[in-house]
């Protein structure tokens, strides 16, 4: 990230994950089980539009928390490249976010070969951490 003009978009947690040397934007953490999930996704959509308008990224790289779905879809509609990395924790099953964003991603990476069963056009890269 230090080689490029970059920024971080993450979920707002109970603690600060920002870096002093990197712009950080926060989206609302979303849980599919919460009654206000749709409202939070709408708020995240508005925040995402604001971020995209301000930063005008060329590429988004994500490991795909639910909160970033609006950001990724809105970015694709603006011609932004999307790189998705399925979570290392996903060993035998695909994530819901991965299933949704698979069709939008310009590059889709998996960290376990088994996941190529679900994402046949994905690129296996092994563990990235």
Short mmCIF file of N, CA, C and O in Angstrom, two decimals, residues 23-115:
data_model
loop_
_atom_site.label_atom_id
_atom_site.label_comp_id
_atom_site.label_asym_id
_atom_site.label_seq_id
_atom_site.Cartn_x
_atom_site.Cartn_y
_atom_site.Cartn_z
N UNK A 23 -5.33 7.10 5.18
CA UNK A 23 -6.72 7.54 5.30
C UNK A 23 -7.59 6.32 5.58
O UNK A 23 -7.44 5.28 4.94
N UNK A 24 -8.50 6.45 6.52
CA UNK A 24 -9.38 5.35 6.88
C UNK A 24 -10.81 5.85 6.93
O UNK A 24 -11.10 6.89 7.53
N UNK A 25 -11.70 5.10 6.28
CA UNK A 25 -13.13 5.38 6.28
C UNK A 25 -13.85 4.21 6.94
O UNK A 25 -13.42 3.06 6.80
N UNK A 26 -14.93 4.53 7.62
CA UNK A 26 -15.67 3.49 8.34
C UNK A 26 -17.09 3.33 7.79
O UNK A 26 -17.78 4.31 7.52
N UNK A 27 -17.49 2.08 7.65
CA UNK A 27 -18.87 1.72 7.33
C UNK A 27 -19.48 1.09 8.56
O UNK A 27 -18.75 0.60 9.44
N UNK A 28 -20.79 1.07 8.61
CA UNK A 28 -21.47 0.43 9.74
C UNK A 28 -21.30 -1.08 9.64
O UNK A 28 -21.41 -1.65 8.56
N UNK A 29 -21.02 -1.71 10.76
CA UNK A 29 -20.95 -3.16 10.78
C UNK A 29 -22.37 -3.71 10.58
O UNK A 29 -23.32 -3.23 11.19
N UNK A 30 -22.50 -4.71 9.71
CA UNK A 30 -23.80 -5.25 9.36
C UNK A 30 -23.85 -6.73 9.72
O UNK A 30 -22.93 -7.48 9.42
N UNK A 31 -24.95 -7.11 10.34
CA UNK A 31 -25.19 -8.51 10.67
C UNK A 31 -26.51 -8.91 10.01
O UNK A 31 -27.53 -8.25 10.21
N UNK A 32 -26.49 -9.97 9.25
CA UNK A 32 -27.69 -10.41 8.53
C UNK A 32 -28.87 -10.71 9.46
O UNK A 32 -30.00 -10.68 9.03
N UNK A 33 -28.60 -10.99 10.69
CA UNK A 33 -29.65 -11.37 11.64
C UNK A 33 -30.33 -10.18 12.30
O UNK A 33 -31.36 -10.34 12.94
N UNK A 34 -29.77 -9.00 12.17
CA UNK A 34 -30.32 -7.81 12.83
C UNK A 34 -31.55 -7.29 12.09
O UNK A 34 -31.59 -7.30 10.86
N UNK A 35 -32.50 -6.79 12.83
CA UNK A 35 -33.73 -6.26 12.24
C UNK A 35 -33.47 -5.04 11.37
O UNK A 35 -34.19 -4.78 10.43
N UNK A 36 -32.42 -4.29 11.66
CA UNK A 36 -32.13 -3.05 10.93
C UNK A 36 -31.04 -3.22 9.87
O UNK A 36 -30.42 -2.26 9.44
N UNK A 37 -30.84 -4.44 9.42
CA UNK A 37 -29.80 -4.73 8.43
C UNK A 37 -29.99 -3.92 7.15
O UNK A 37 -29.03 -3.35 6.63
N UNK A 38 -31.20 -3.81 6.65
CA UNK A 38 -31.45 -3.08 5.40
C UNK A 38 -31.15 -1.59 5.59
O UNK A 38 -30.53 -0.96 4.72
N UNK A 39 -31.54 -1.04 6.72
CA UNK A 39 -31.23 0.36 7.01
C UNK A 39 -29.72 0.58 7.03
O UNK A 39 -29.22 1.56 6.46
N UNK A 40 -28.98 -0.30 7.69
CA UNK A 40 -27.53 -0.17 7.74
C UNK A 40 -26.91 -0.27 6.35
O UNK A 40 -25.96 0.45 6.03
N UNK A 41 -27.45 -1.14 5.50
CA UNK A 41 -26.93 -1.25 4.13
C UNK A 41 -27.20 0.03 3.34
O UNK A 41 -26.37 0.45 2.54
N UNK A 42 -28.35 0.66 3.59
CA UNK A 42 -28.65 1.94 2.93
C UNK A 42 -27.68 3.02 3.39
O UNK A 42 -27.17 3.80 2.58
N UNK A 43 -27.42 3.07 4.69
CA UNK A 43 -26.45 4.04 5.22
C UNK A 43 -25.07 3.78 4.61
O UNK A 43 -24.38 4.70 4.17
N UNK A 44 -24.68 2.51 4.54
CA UNK A 44 -23.38 2.17 3.95
C UNK A 44 -23.32 2.53 2.47
O UNK A 44 -22.27 2.91 1.95
N UNK A 45 -24.45 2.42 1.79
CA UNK A 45 -24.50 2.81 0.38
C UNK A 45 -24.22 4.30 0.23
O UNK A 45 -23.43 4.72 -0.64
N UNK A 46 -24.85 5.12 1.08
CA UNK A 46 -24.62 6.56 1.03
C UNK A 46 -23.17 6.91 1.39
O UNK A 46 -22.54 7.74 0.73
N UNK A 47 -22.65 6.26 2.41
CA UNK A 47 -21.25 6.48 2.79
C UNK A 47 -20.32 6.05 1.65
O UNK A 47 -19.31 6.72 1.37
N UNK A 48 -20.66 4.95 1.01
CA UNK A 48 -19.83 4.45 -0.10
C UNK A 48 -19.81 5.42 -1.26
O UNK A 48 -18.76 5.66 -1.86
N UNK A 49 -20.97 5.99 -1.59
CA UNK A 49 -21.03 7.00 -2.65
C UNK A 49 -20.14 8.19 -2.33
O UNK A 49 -19.43 8.71 -3.19
N UNK A 50 -20.17 8.60 -1.08
CA UNK A 50 -19.35 9.73 -0.63
C UNK A 50 -17.85 9.39 -0.77
O UNK A 50 -17.06 10.20 -1.27
N UNK A 51 -17.48 8.18 -0.35
CA UNK A 51 -16.08 7.75 -0.45
C UNK A 51 -15.64 7.69 -1.91
O UNK A 51 -14.58 8.19 -2.28
N UNK A 52 -16.48 7.08 -2.75
CA UNK A 52 -16.13 6.94 -4.17
C UNK A 52 -16.01 8.30 -4.85
O UNK A 52 -15.12 8.51 -5.68
N UNK A 53 -16.89 9.22 -4.51
CA UNK A 53 -16.84 10.56 -5.10
C UNK A 53 -15.59 11.32 -4.68
O UNK A 53 -14.99 12.04 -5.48
N UNK A 54 -15.20 11.14 -3.44
CA UNK A 54 -14.03 11.86 -2.92
C UNK A 54 -12.72 11.24 -3.41
O UNK A 54 -11.82 11.94 -3.85
N UNK A 55 -12.62 9.92 -3.32
CA UNK A 55 -11.35 9.25 -3.58
C UNK A 55 -11.13 8.84 -5.04
O UNK A 55 -10.00 8.71 -5.48
N UNK A 56 -12.20 8.55 -5.77
CA UNK A 56 -12.12 8.13 -7.17
C UNK A 56 -11.08 7.01 -7.38
O UNK A 56 -10.13 7.16 -8.16
N UNK A 57 -11.26 5.88 -6.72
CA UNK A 57 -10.27 4.80 -6.84
C UNK A 57 -10.28 4.16 -8.23
O UNK A 57 -11.29 4.18 -8.94
N UNK A 58 -9.15 3.59 -8.60
CA UNK A 58 -9.04 2.81 -9.83
C UNK A 58 -9.32 1.34 -9.56
O UNK A 58 -9.81 0.62 -10.42
N UNK A 59 -8.97 0.90 -8.34
CA UNK A 59 -9.08 -0.51 -7.96
C UNK A 59 -9.54 -0.60 -6.52
O UNK A 59 -9.12 0.20 -5.68
N UNK A 60 -10.38 -1.60 -6.24
CA UNK A 60 -10.75 -1.93 -4.87
C UNK A 60 -10.29 -3.36 -4.62
O UNK A 60 -10.56 -4.26 -5.43
N UNK A 61 -9.60 -3.55 -3.51
CA UNK A 61 -9.19 -4.89 -3.09
C UNK A 61 -9.91 -5.17 -1.79
O UNK A 61 -9.83 -4.38 -0.84
N UNK A 62 -10.64 -6.29 -1.75
CA UNK A 62 -11.44 -6.58 -0.56
C UNK A 62 -11.41 -8.06 -0.19
O UNK A 62 -11.24 -8.92 -1.06
N UNK A 63 -11.57 -8.31 1.10
CA UNK A 63 -11.79 -9.67 1.59
C UNK A 63 -13.26 -9.85 1.95
O UNK A 63 -13.64 -10.88 2.47
N UNK A 64 -14.05 -8.84 1.69
CA UNK A 64 -15.49 -8.96 1.64
C UNK A 64 -16.33 -9.10 2.87
O UNK A 64 -17.10 -10.03 2.96
N UNK A 65 -16.24 -8.19 3.78
CA UNK A 65 -17.25 -8.17 4.84
C UNK A 65 -18.57 -7.71 4.22
O UNK A 65 -18.59 -7.01 3.21
N UNK A 66 -19.66 -8.10 4.79
CA UNK A 66 -20.98 -7.74 4.28
C UNK A 66 -21.12 -6.23 4.08
O UNK A 66 -21.73 -5.78 3.10
N UNK A 67 -20.54 -5.46 4.94
CA UNK A 67 -20.65 -4.00 4.89
C UNK A 67 -20.12 -3.40 3.59
O UNK A 67 -20.56 -2.32 3.19
N UNK A 68 -19.19 -4.06 2.91
CA UNK A 68 -18.58 -3.47 1.71
C UNK A 68 -19.31 -3.82 0.42
O UNK A 68 -18.92 -3.35 -0.65
N UNK A 69 -20.36 -4.61 0.49
CA UNK A 69 -21.09 -4.97 -0.74
C UNK A 69 -21.56 -3.73 -1.49
O UNK A 69 -21.32 -3.62 -2.70
N UNK A 70 -22.21 -2.77 -0.84
CA UNK A 70 -22.62 -1.57 -1.59
C UNK A 70 -21.43 -0.84 -2.23
O UNK A 70 -21.51 -0.42 -3.38
N UNK A 71 -20.34 -0.72 -1.50
CA UNK A 71 -19.15 -0.06 -2.02
C UNK A 71 -18.67 -0.75 -3.29
O UNK A 71 -18.39 -0.10 -4.31
N UNK A 72 -18.58 -2.06 -3.26
CA UNK A 72 -18.07 -2.82 -4.40
C UNK A 72 -19.00 -2.72 -5.61
O UNK A 72 -18.54 -2.51 -6.74
N UNK A 73 -20.28 -2.83 -5.41
CA UNK A 73 -21.23 -2.77 -6.52
C UNK A 73 -21.28 -1.36 -7.11
O UNK A 73 -21.26 -1.19 -8.33
N UNK A 74 -21.33 -0.36 -6.26
CA UNK A 74 -21.34 1.02 -6.75
C UNK A 74 -20.04 1.35 -7.49
O UNK A 74 -20.05 2.05 -8.51
N UNK A 75 -18.93 0.85 -6.99
CA UNK A 75 -17.64 1.08 -7.65
C UNK A 75 -17.62 0.43 -9.03
O UNK A 75 -17.16 1.04 -10.01
N UNK A 76 -18.12 -0.78 -9.14
CA UNK A 76 -18.16 -1.47 -10.44
C UNK A 76 -19.00 -0.68 -11.44
O UNK A 76 -18.65 -0.59 -12.61
N UNK A 77 -20.11 -0.11 -10.99
CA UNK A 77 -20.96 0.69 -11.87
C UNK A 77 -20.23 1.94 -12.37
O UNK A 77 -20.60 2.50 -13.39
N UNK A 78 -19.18 2.34 -11.66
CA UNK A 78 -18.38 3.51 -12.06
C UNK A 78 -17.13 3.09 -12.83
O UNK A 78 -16.27 3.92 -13.10
N UNK A 79 -17.00 1.80 -13.12
CA UNK A 79 -15.86 1.33 -13.90
C UNK A 79 -14.61 1.01 -13.10
O UNK A 79 -13.53 0.82 -13.66
N UNK A 80 -14.74 0.93 -11.78
CA UNK A 80 -13.60 0.61 -10.91
C UNK A 80 -13.34 -0.90 -10.97
O UNK A 80 -14.27 -1.70 -10.97
N UNK A 81 -12.08 -1.29 -11.04
CA UNK A 81 -11.71 -2.70 -11.01
C UNK A 81 -11.91 -3.24 -9.60
O UNK A 81 -11.62 -2.56 -8.61
N UNK A 82 -12.37 -4.49 -9.51
CA UNK A 82 -12.62 -5.12 -8.22
C UNK A 82 -11.80 -6.39 -8.10
O UNK A 82 -11.89 -7.29 -8.95
N UNK A 83 -11.00 -6.45 -7.05
CA UNK A 83 -10.23 -7.65 -6.73
C UNK A 83 -10.75 -8.17 -5.40
O UNK A 83 -10.75 -7.46 -4.40
N UNK A 84 -11.21 -9.41 -5.43
CA UNK A 84 -11.80 -10.03 -4.25
C UNK A 84 -10.91 -11.18 -3.80
O UNK A 84 -10.50 -12.01 -4.61
N UNK A 85 -10.61 -11.22 -2.51
CA UNK A 85 -9.84 -12.32 -1.92
C UNK A 85 -10.74 -13.02 -0.91
O UNK A 85 -11.08 -12.44 0.13
N UNK A 86 -11.14 -14.26 -1.23
CA UNK A 86 -12.00 -15.00 -0.29
C UNK A 86 -11.21 -15.26 0.99
O UNK A 86 -10.02 -15.57 0.96
N UNK A 87 -11.87 -15.11 2.09
CA UNK A 87 -11.25 -15.22 3.40
C UNK A 87 -10.49 -16.53 3.59
O UNK A 87 -10.93 -17.60 3.16
N UNK A 88 -9.36 -16.44 4.26
CA UNK A 88 -8.57 -17.63 4.61
C UNK A 88 -9.38 -18.59 5.46
O UNK A 88 -9.16 -19.79 5.44
N UNK A 89 -10.34 -18.05 6.21
CA UNK A 89 -11.18 -18.88 7.08
C UNK A 89 -12.15 -19.74 6.27
O UNK A 89 -12.70 -20.70 6.79
N UNK A 90 -12.35 -19.41 5.02
CA UNK A 90 -13.24 -20.17 4.14
C UNK A 90 -12.45 -21.31 3.51
O UNK A 90 -11.82 -21.15 2.48
N UNK A 91 -12.52 -22.47 4.15
CA UNK A 91 -11.75 -23.63 3.72
C UNK A 91 -12.60 -24.57 2.86
O UNK A 91 -12.16 -25.06 1.83
N UNK A 92 -13.83 -24.81 3.26
CA UNK A 92 -14.71 -25.79 2.60
C UNK A 92 -15.99 -25.21 2.00
O UNK A 92 -16.67 -25.88 1.25
N UNK A 93 -16.32 -23.98 2.36
CA UNK A 93 -17.55 -23.37 1.84
C UNK A 93 -17.28 -21.94 1.42
O UNK A 93 -16.38 -21.29 1.95
N UNK A 94 -18.06 -21.48 0.48
CA UNK A 94 -17.92 -20.11 0.03
C UNK A 94 -18.69 -19.17 0.95
O UNK A 94 -19.65 -19.59 1.60
N UNK A 95 -18.26 -17.94 1.01
CA UNK A 95 -18.97 -16.94 1.82
C UNK A 95 -20.15 -16.39 1.02
O UNK A 95 -20.15 -16.42 -0.21
N UNK A 96 -21.12 -15.85 1.70
CA UNK A 96 -22.25 -15.23 1.01
C UNK A 96 -21.80 -14.00 0.22
O UNK A 96 -22.24 -13.76 -0.89
N UNK A 97 -20.91 -13.24 0.82
CA UNK A 97 -20.40 -12.07 0.12
C UNK A 97 -19.60 -12.50 -1.11
O UNK A 97 -19.73 -11.91 -2.18
N UNK A 98 -18.80 -13.54 -0.96
CA UNK A 98 -18.04 -14.05 -2.10
C UNK A 98 -18.95 -14.53 -3.22
O UNK A 98 -18.71 -14.25 -4.40
N UNK A 99 -20.01 -15.24 -2.86
CA UNK A 99 -20.96 -15.72 -3.88
C UNK A 99 -21.57 -14.55 -4.64
O UNK A 99 -21.75 -14.61 -5.85
N UNK A 100 -21.89 -13.48 -3.94
CA UNK A 100 -22.50 -12.32 -4.58
C UNK A 100 -21.50 -11.55 -5.45
O UNK A 100 -21.78 -11.20 -6.59
N UNK A 101 -20.31 -11.30 -4.92
CA UNK A 101 -19.35 -10.46 -5.63
C UNK A 101 -18.54 -11.21 -6.68
O UNK A 101 -17.86 -10.58 -7.50
N UNK A 102 -18.61 -12.53 -6.70
CA UNK A 102 -17.89 -13.33 -7.69
C UNK A 102 -18.18 -12.87 -9.11
O UNK A 102 -17.29 -12.75 -9.93
N UNK A 103 -19.42 -12.58 -9.39
CA UNK A 103 -19.80 -12.18 -10.76
C UNK A 103 -19.37 -10.75 -11.10
O UNK A 103 -19.33 -10.38 -12.27
N UNK A 104 -19.02 -9.96 -10.10
CA UNK A 104 -18.59 -8.58 -10.34
C UNK A 104 -17.07 -8.45 -10.37
O UNK A 104 -16.55 -7.47 -10.92
N UNK A 105 -16.37 -9.38 -9.76
CA UNK A 105 -14.92 -9.24 -9.58
C UNK A 105 -14.16 -9.38 -10.90
O UNK A 105 -14.46 -10.25 -11.71
N UNK A 106 -13.18 -8.50 -11.09
CA UNK A 106 -12.28 -8.61 -12.23
C UNK A 106 -11.24 -9.69 -11.98
O UNK A 106 -10.81 -10.37 -12.91
N UNK A 107 -10.87 -9.84 -10.74
CA UNK A 107 -10.00 -10.94 -10.29
C UNK A 107 -10.58 -11.46 -8.99
O UNK A 107 -10.96 -10.70 -8.11
N UNK A 108 -10.65 -12.76 -8.88
CA UNK A 108 -11.21 -13.40 -7.69
C UNK A 108 -10.21 -14.45 -7.23
O UNK A 108 -9.88 -15.36 -7.98
N UNK A 109 -9.70 -14.28 -6.02
CA UNK A 109 -8.67 -15.18 -5.49
C UNK A 109 -9.22 -16.03 -4.36
O UNK A 109 -10.02 -15.55 -3.56
N UNK A 110 -8.77 -17.28 -4.32
CA UNK A 110 -9.08 -18.16 -3.20
C UNK A 110 -7.77 -18.62 -2.57
O UNK A 110 -6.75 -18.71 -3.25
N UNK A 111 -7.83 -18.89 -1.28
CA UNK A 111 -6.64 -19.29 -0.55
C UNK A 111 -6.59 -20.79 -0.29
O UNK A 111 -5.62 -21.29 0.29
N UNK A 112 -7.64 -21.49 -0.71
CA UNK A 112 -7.71 -22.95 -0.58
C UNK A 112 -8.16 -23.54 -1.92
O UNK A 112 -9.15 -23.09 -2.49
N UNK A 113 -7.45 -24.53 -2.42
CA UNK A 113 -7.77 -25.14 -3.71
C UNK A 113 -9.21 -25.68 -3.75
O UNK A 113 -9.86 -25.63 -4.78
N UNK A 114 -9.68 -26.18 -2.64
CA UNK A 114 -11.03 -26.77 -2.59
C UNK A 114 -12.09 -25.77 -3.05
O UNK A 114 -13.10 -26.17 -3.64
N UNK A 115 -11.87 -24.49 -2.82
CA UNK A 115 -12.87 -23.49 -3.17
C UNK A 115 -13.02 -23.26 -4.67
O UNK A 115 -13.99 -22.66 -5.13
#
